[in-house]
Amino acid sequence: MSVRRYFLVALVAFAAALAAVLVARIWLAPAPRVESEVHALLHQRLTLDAAQEQRIHDLEAAFATRREALEAEMRADNQRLADAIAAEHGYGPKVSEAVDRSHHVMGQLQKETLQHIFAMRGVLRPDQASQFDAAIVKALTQPAQSTQ
């Protein structure tokens, strides 16, 4: 193999590793910021009655199961992407297909997360919903906080 080909393989491997780290940090990091803010609001700042607490708990339990399934799909997609990179040693059709599939599952997780958020909002009284809406907007529009 020529030096040029080794360089290309190393570059592709580096790019794939970087992409995997970014995907893991964005999608598989524990307690995403929006969910953390919503959770804190629901369980610490809003005064929920017993029926609301139970309905929120049921929604959270159902969503946790679904989120785990989608996260497992994303891990499998990462493996497929790694296998495609190893097979093609470049951005070929298998790599492209694996990227597209992983983006589809990531998008599905985002959509289902939003559906879950709106389902929880539906449990709230109007005064609680306005606080909930403000927390969502704040979480989505604030710059990310440094964890250093």
PDB file of C-alpha atoms in Angstrom:
ATOM      1  CA  MET A   1       0.000   0.000   0.000  1.00  0.00           C
ATOM      2  CA  SER A   2       1.302   3.452  -0.820  1.00  0.00           C
ATOM      3  CA  VAL A   3       1.917   6.139   1.772  1.00  0.00           C
ATOM      4  CA  ARG A   4      -0.931   8.115   0.259  1.00  0.00           C
ATOM      5  CA  ARG A   5      -3.361   5.238   0.792  1.00  0.00           C
ATOM      6  CA  TYR A   6      -2.230   4.786   4.429  1.00  0.00           C
ATOM      7  CA  PHE A   7      -2.778   8.494   4.991  1.00  0.00           C
ATOM      8  CA  LEU A   8      -6.280   8.281   3.493  1.00  0.00           C
ATOM      9  CA  VAL A   9      -7.183   5.278   5.672  1.00  0.00           C
ATOM     10  CA  ALA A  10      -5.856   7.058   8.772  1.00  0.00           C
ATOM     11  CA  LEU A  11      -7.783  10.195   7.879  1.00  0.00           C
ATOM     12  CA  VAL A  12     -11.033   8.269   7.383  1.00  0.00           C
ATOM     13  CA  ALA A  13     -10.516   6.364  10.643  1.00  0.00           C
ATOM     14  CA  PHE A  14      -9.890   9.627  12.494  1.00  0.00           C
ATOM     15  CA  ALA A  15     -13.000  11.222  10.977  1.00  0.00           C
ATOM     16  CA  ALA A  16     -15.113   8.189  11.905  1.00  0.00           C
ATOM     17  CA  ALA A  17     -13.810   8.211  15.468  1.00  0.00           C
ATOM     18  CA  LEU A  18     -14.506  11.918  15.771  1.00  0.00           C
ATOM     19  CA  ALA A  19     -18.019  11.462  14.396  1.00  0.00           C
ATOM     20  CA  ALA A  20     -18.675   8.622  16.851  1.00  0.00           C
ATOM     21  CA  VAL A  21     -17.534  10.764  19.783  1.00  0.00           C
ATOM     22  CA  LEU A  22     -19.734  13.658  18.665  1.00  0.00           C
ATOM     23  CA  VAL A  23     -22.740  11.374  18.206  1.00  0.00           C
ATOM     24  CA  ALA A  24     -22.167   9.841  21.631  1.00  0.00           C
ATOM     25  CA  ARG A  25     -21.824  13.244  23.307  1.00  0.00           C
ATOM     26  CA  ILE A  26     -24.919  14.655  21.628  1.00  0.00           C
ATOM     27  CA  TRP A  27     -27.285  11.666  21.660  1.00  0.00           C
ATOM     28  CA  LEU A  28     -26.126   9.255  24.301  1.00  0.00           C
ATOM     29  CA  ALA A  29     -24.959  11.663  27.005  1.00  0.00           C
ATOM     30  CA  PRO A  30     -26.782  11.185  30.277  1.00  0.00           C
ATOM     31  CA  ALA A  31     -29.663  13.592  31.009  1.00  0.00           C
ATOM     32  CA  PRO A  32     -29.734  15.939  28.047  1.00  0.00           C
ATOM     33  CA  ARG A  33     -30.085  19.576  29.056  1.00  0.00           C
ATOM     34  CA  VAL A  34     -33.665  20.092  27.863  1.00  0.00           C
ATOM     35  CA  GLU A  35     -34.832  16.918  29.586  1.00  0.00           C
ATOM     36  CA  SER A  36     -32.949  17.892  32.764  1.00  0.00           C
ATOM     37  CA  GLU A  37     -34.581  21.324  32.842  1.00  0.00           C
ATOM     38  CA  VAL A  38     -38.027  19.840  32.196  1.00  0.00           C
ATOM     39  CA  HIS A  39     -37.505  17.173  34.848  1.00  0.00           C
ATOM     40  CA  ALA A  40     -36.359  19.732  37.427  1.00  0.00           C
ATOM     41  CA  LEU A  41     -39.315  21.969  36.638  1.00  0.00           C
ATOM     42  CA  LEU A  42     -41.858  19.159  36.859  1.00  0.00           C
ATOM     43  CA  HIS A  43     -40.543  17.561  40.030  1.00  0.00           C
ATOM     44  CA  GLN A  44     -39.104  20.486  41.967  1.00  0.00           C
ATOM     45  CA  ARG A  45     -40.683  23.805  40.980  1.00  0.00           C
ATOM     46  CA  LEU A  46     -44.248  22.997  39.937  1.00  0.00           C
ATOM     47  CA  THR A  47     -46.718  21.845  42.538  1.00  0.00           C
ATOM     48  CA  LEU A  48     -48.264  18.816  40.903  1.00  0.00           C
ATOM     49  CA  ASP A  49     -51.238  17.067  42.440  1.00  0.00           C
ATOM     50  CA  ALA A  50     -51.174  13.300  42.977  1.00  0.00           C
ATOM     51  CA  ALA A  51     -53.008  12.564  39.726  1.00  0.00           C
ATOM     52  CA  GLN A  52     -50.592  14.730  37.735  1.00  0.00           C
ATOM     53  CA  GLU A  53     -47.599  13.073  39.440  1.00  0.00           C
ATOM     54  CA  GLN A  54     -48.918   9.629  38.509  1.00  0.00           C
ATOM     55  CA  ARG A  55     -49.653  10.563  34.885  1.00  0.00           C
ATOM     56  CA  ILE A  56     -46.201  12.178  34.498  1.00  0.00           C
ATOM     57  CA  HIS A  57     -44.578   9.114  36.081  1.00  0.00           C
ATOM     58  CA  ASP A  58     -46.413   6.804  33.650  1.00  0.00           C
ATOM     59  CA  LEU A  59     -45.381   8.967  30.665  1.00  0.00           C
ATOM     60  CA  GLU A  60     -41.760   9.034  31.822  1.00  0.00           C
ATOM     61  CA  ALA A  61     -41.655   5.263  32.323  1.00  0.00           C
ATOM     62  CA  ALA A  62     -43.072   4.571  28.871  1.00  0.00           C
ATOM     63  CA  PHE A  63     -40.728   7.048  27.221  1.00  0.00           C
ATOM     64  CA  ALA A  64     -37.667   5.684  29.044  1.00  0.00           C
ATOM     65  CA  THR A  65     -38.345   2.264  27.503  1.00  0.00           C
ATOM     66  CA  ARG A  66     -38.736   3.726  24.027  1.00  0.00           C
ATOM     67  CA  ARG A  67     -35.650   5.940  24.382  1.00  0.00           C
ATOM     68  CA  GLU A  68     -33.576   2.926  25.441  1.00  0.00           C
ATOM     69  CA  ALA A  69     -34.722   1.055  22.326  1.00  0.00           C
ATOM     70  CA  LEU A  70     -33.806   3.949  20.032  1.00  0.00           C
ATOM     71  CA  GLU A  71     -30.447   4.382  21.746  1.00  0.00           C
ATOM     72  CA  ALA A  72     -29.770   0.662  21.184  1.00  0.00           C
ATOM     73  CA  GLU A  73     -30.595   1.189  17.497  1.00  0.00           C
ATOM     74  CA  MET A  74     -28.127   4.085  17.379  1.00  0.00           C
ATOM     75  CA  ARG A  75     -25.411   1.916  18.908  1.00  0.00           C
ATOM     76  CA  ALA A  76     -26.130  -0.747  16.274  1.00  0.00           C
ATOM     77  CA  ASP A  77     -25.993   1.965  13.595  1.00  0.00           C
ATOM     78  CA  ASN A  78     -22.583   3.048  14.885  1.00  0.00           C
ATOM     79  CA  GLN A  79     -21.408  -0.547  14.526  1.00  0.00           C
ATOM     80  CA  ARG A  80     -22.781  -0.704  10.968  1.00  0.00           C
ATOM     81  CA  LEU A  81     -21.005   2.565  10.167  1.00  0.00           C
ATOM     82  CA  ALA A  82     -17.746   1.233  11.585  1.00  0.00           C
ATOM     83  CA  ASP A  83     -18.136  -1.969   9.550  1.00  0.00           C
ATOM     84  CA  ALA A  84     -18.870   0.036   6.382  1.00  0.00           C
ATOM     85  CA  ILE A  85     -15.812   2.228   6.926  1.00  0.00           C
ATOM     86  CA  ALA A  86     -13.663  -0.843   7.494  1.00  0.00           C
ATOM     87  CA  ALA A  87     -15.020  -2.439   4.302  1.00  0.00           C
ATOM     88  CA  GLU A  88     -14.874   0.585   2.008  1.00  0.00           C
ATOM     89  CA  HIS A  89     -11.944   2.613   3.374  1.00  0.00           C
ATOM     90  CA  GLY A  90     -13.656   5.754   2.137  1.00  0.00           C
ATOM     91  CA  TYR A  91     -16.987   7.472   1.713  1.00  0.00           C
ATOM     92  CA  GLY A  92     -18.661   4.844  -0.404  1.00  0.00           C
ATOM     93  CA  PRO A  93     -22.263   3.680  -0.761  1.00  0.00           C
ATOM     94  CA  LYS A  94     -22.208   1.497   2.392  1.00  0.00           C
ATOM     95  CA  VAL A  95     -20.855   4.369   4.492  1.00  0.00           C
ATOM     96  CA  SER A  96     -23.416   6.751   3.029  1.00  0.00           C
ATOM     97  CA  GLU A  97     -26.239   4.296   3.722  1.00  0.00           C
ATOM     98  CA  ALA A  98     -25.053   3.768   7.308  1.00  0.00           C
ATOM     99  CA  VAL A  99     -24.896   7.535   7.906  1.00  0.00           C
ATOM    100  CA  ASP A 100     -28.378   8.018   6.472  1.00  0.00           C
ATOM    101  CA  ARG A 101     -29.769   5.237   8.663  1.00  0.00           C
ATOM    102  CA  SER A 102     -28.186   6.670  11.812  1.00  0.00           C
ATOM    103  CA  HIS A 103     -29.579  10.115  10.999  1.00  0.00           C
ATOM    104  CA  HIS A 104     -33.034   8.594  10.572  1.00  0.00           C
ATOM    105  CA  VAL A 105     -32.918   6.998  14.032  1.00  0.00           C
ATOM    106  CA  MET A 106     -31.542  10.197  15.610  1.00  0.00           C
ATOM    107  CA  GLY A 107     -34.372  12.142  14.023  1.00  0.00           C
ATOM    108  CA  GLN A 108     -36.895   9.606  15.295  1.00  0.00           C
ATOM    109  CA  LEU A 109     -35.531  10.008  18.829  1.00  0.00           C
ATOM    110  CA  GLN A 110     -35.824  13.781  18.568  1.00  0.00           C
ATOM    111  CA  LYS A 111     -39.422  13.545  17.299  1.00  0.00           C
ATOM    112  CA  GLU A 112     -40.436  11.090  20.013  1.00  0.00           C
ATOM    113  CA  THR A 113     -38.752  13.233  22.670  1.00  0.00           C
ATOM    114  CA  LEU A 114     -40.820  16.208  21.543  1.00  0.00           C
ATOM    115  CA  GLN A 115     -43.995  14.108  21.531  1.00  0.00           C
ATOM    116  CA  HIS A 116     -43.146  13.034  25.081  1.00  0.00           C
ATOM    117  CA  ILE A 117     -42.593  16.644  26.167  1.00  0.00           C
ATOM    118  CA  PHE A 118     -45.944  17.697  24.700  1.00  0.00           C
ATOM    119  CA  ALA A 119     -47.678  14.721  26.333  1.00  0.00           C
ATOM    120  CA  MET A 120     -46.321  15.825  29.718  1.00  0.00           C
ATOM    121  CA  ARG A 121     -47.400  19.399  29.002  1.00  0.00           C
ATOM    122  CA  GLY A 122     -50.924  18.089  28.412  1.00  0.00           C
ATOM    123  CA  VAL A 123     -51.057  16.941  32.034  1.00  0.00           C
ATOM    124  CA  LEU A 124     -50.446  20.461  33.364  1.00  0.00           C
ATOM    125  CA  ARG A 125     -52.855  23.219  34.349  1.00  0.00           C
ATOM    126  CA  PRO A 126     -52.618  26.439  32.270  1.00  0.00           C
ATOM    127  CA  ASP A 127     -50.542  28.247  34.910  1.00  0.00           C
ATOM    128  CA  GLN A 128     -48.136  25.294  35.066  1.00  0.00           C
ATOM    129  CA  ALA A 129     -48.036  24.986  31.263  1.00  0.00           C
ATOM    130  CA  SER A 130     -46.866  28.592  30.878  1.00  0.00           C
ATOM    131  CA  GLN A 131     -43.928  27.923  33.230  1.00  0.00           C
ATOM    132  CA  PHE A 132     -43.231  24.687  31.367  1.00  0.00           C
ATOM    133  CA  ASP A 133     -43.209  26.496  28.006  1.00  0.00           C
ATOM    134  CA  ALA A 134     -40.813  29.139  29.329  1.00  0.00           C
ATOM    135  CA  ALA A 135     -38.437  26.437  30.627  1.00  0.00           C
ATOM    136  CA  ILE A 136     -38.469  24.637  27.267  1.00  0.00           C
ATOM    137  CA  VAL A 137     -37.732  27.836  25.347  1.00  0.00           C
ATOM    138  CA  LYS A 138     -34.951  28.745  27.781  1.00  0.00           C
ATOM    139  CA  ALA A 139     -33.368  25.279  27.578  1.00  0.00           C
ATOM    140  CA  LEU A 140     -33.454  25.282  23.778  1.00  0.00           C
ATOM    141  CA  THR A 141     -32.126  28.806  23.298  1.00  0.00           C
ATOM    142  CA  GLN A 142     -29.490  29.184  26.013  1.00  0.00           C
ATOM    143  CA  PRO A 143     -25.911  28.576  24.928  1.00  0.00           C
ATOM    144  CA  ALA A 144     -24.533  25.294  26.192  1.00  0.00           C
ATOM    145  CA  GLN A 145     -22.898  25.562  29.587  1.00  0.00           C
ATOM    146  CA  SER A 146     -19.281  24.499  29.838  1.00  0.00           C
ATOM    147  CA  THR A 147     -18.739  21.385  31.945  1.00  0.00           C
ATOM    148  CA  GLN A 148     -15.159  22.275  32.768  1.00  0.00           C
TER     149      GLN A 148
END
